[in-house]
C-alpha angles and dihedrals in degrees: 000000000000109000090220091067114108141193113237135176113258101174143356115220141172107265135334125347103213104168136019134187137170104265111245094188099056111025114226095030130103119228113211144166117238102194100283098004142073114223142168130213142176091198094264102052130032127198129193112233101179140343131011128282092217105032124063132189139102120289129141108215149114121293114312092008091070121090130203132185100224127324111215094166146356139189131218108221092183139340092291105024123082128176113205128200104225095191105189093036086059097229148085116252129207122225121194107206093199092062103012086232117152127211140166113276108173134355124026105281115239090011114102119207150125107243125134129205133064090312094049127170115211133206113217099316109209113167129041126181139156112261103240091198094052112027091190093069143048130219120233130190120208139184113301096032094285116157119202137176128222126200106227093210100056099010091235110166120212136180113256107172148305126252100195092229135068107270115221097180142343141192129189131237110228101218101046101020089230117152120232107208142186116221131164105327092330146082121221146161126248111204114232091207105040098027091226127137126221127184110227101176136014134022143244085264118082124227142101126278133139126198131067114017091244090061100038119118128194132188106209108339108196123163131030134201132179114242091184137324093295105034135067128195116213129189107225102201106195095032088057091224143109113236123209114208114199106206093195100051093028092227135128131220132177141235117212129017100272091242112132109250151084103258119145119222147094123330095269097047106031118105131213132196112216102321114209120153124054132194126178117197112179099282102005135071120202118200121199114208143145107324093336146079107208127196140210109192142189108336107068097096091202100075105112111123115237110265105161 
């Protein structure tokens, strides 16, 4: 990393920014979940799309009339179609960006269960991504480290594999299809072919330590993002840091001091307060945290999204 790179404040918001994506509906904006709400921003102005950042529940409706019970992730199927993981309502919700109308998409909202098929019941769905190896389906993680697939044409849900740990977040490598995951105080890889999980860094014990992967300690790793085809960025919630995992040298380094705060500055002096969501866009990293979206822009040199 270039030592001239700095962490700056991009946006102040109401609560926690859990997930961020480049907005496909309005180019130049960022679409993000703010606890129980879906919002967009360009950094200067923010608009509510659906839900409420401070009030949870279950209501199908338009815009601010809708209610969710925590949104850890979402997926844009097209410019105007968004699927939302409504974790504690045990279902996936559909958001029409043309009307901001919400609807049930998969699962039976407010009814917890473990039933596959076109009439699936879901158990606290948390993560939702396009399957790069099979564009006709999405991958879903549920309570208990269960990974499922869903066909986006008929919404048929099928069992894919089990991790053996609670999965906080995952992203997929393009070439192999393998899933890099955060679990309790560790980062690992779930093989797309063998359906086996291997810890690559961290431990069941919490703490803070950089260096060789075998010695690294996290305290609540949440989101991941590829910096390039040999480096991962991890939000380390309770260490108030971003961790950079070099997959060639198998070593970890950190961004920000680890002091709890919201101070802008270079990588050794900046402070973060419970970083969660991550978004990498070519030469910029956006970091969702408590009441802020922070930004690292332009000088990292590593920020080329994995494409191999």
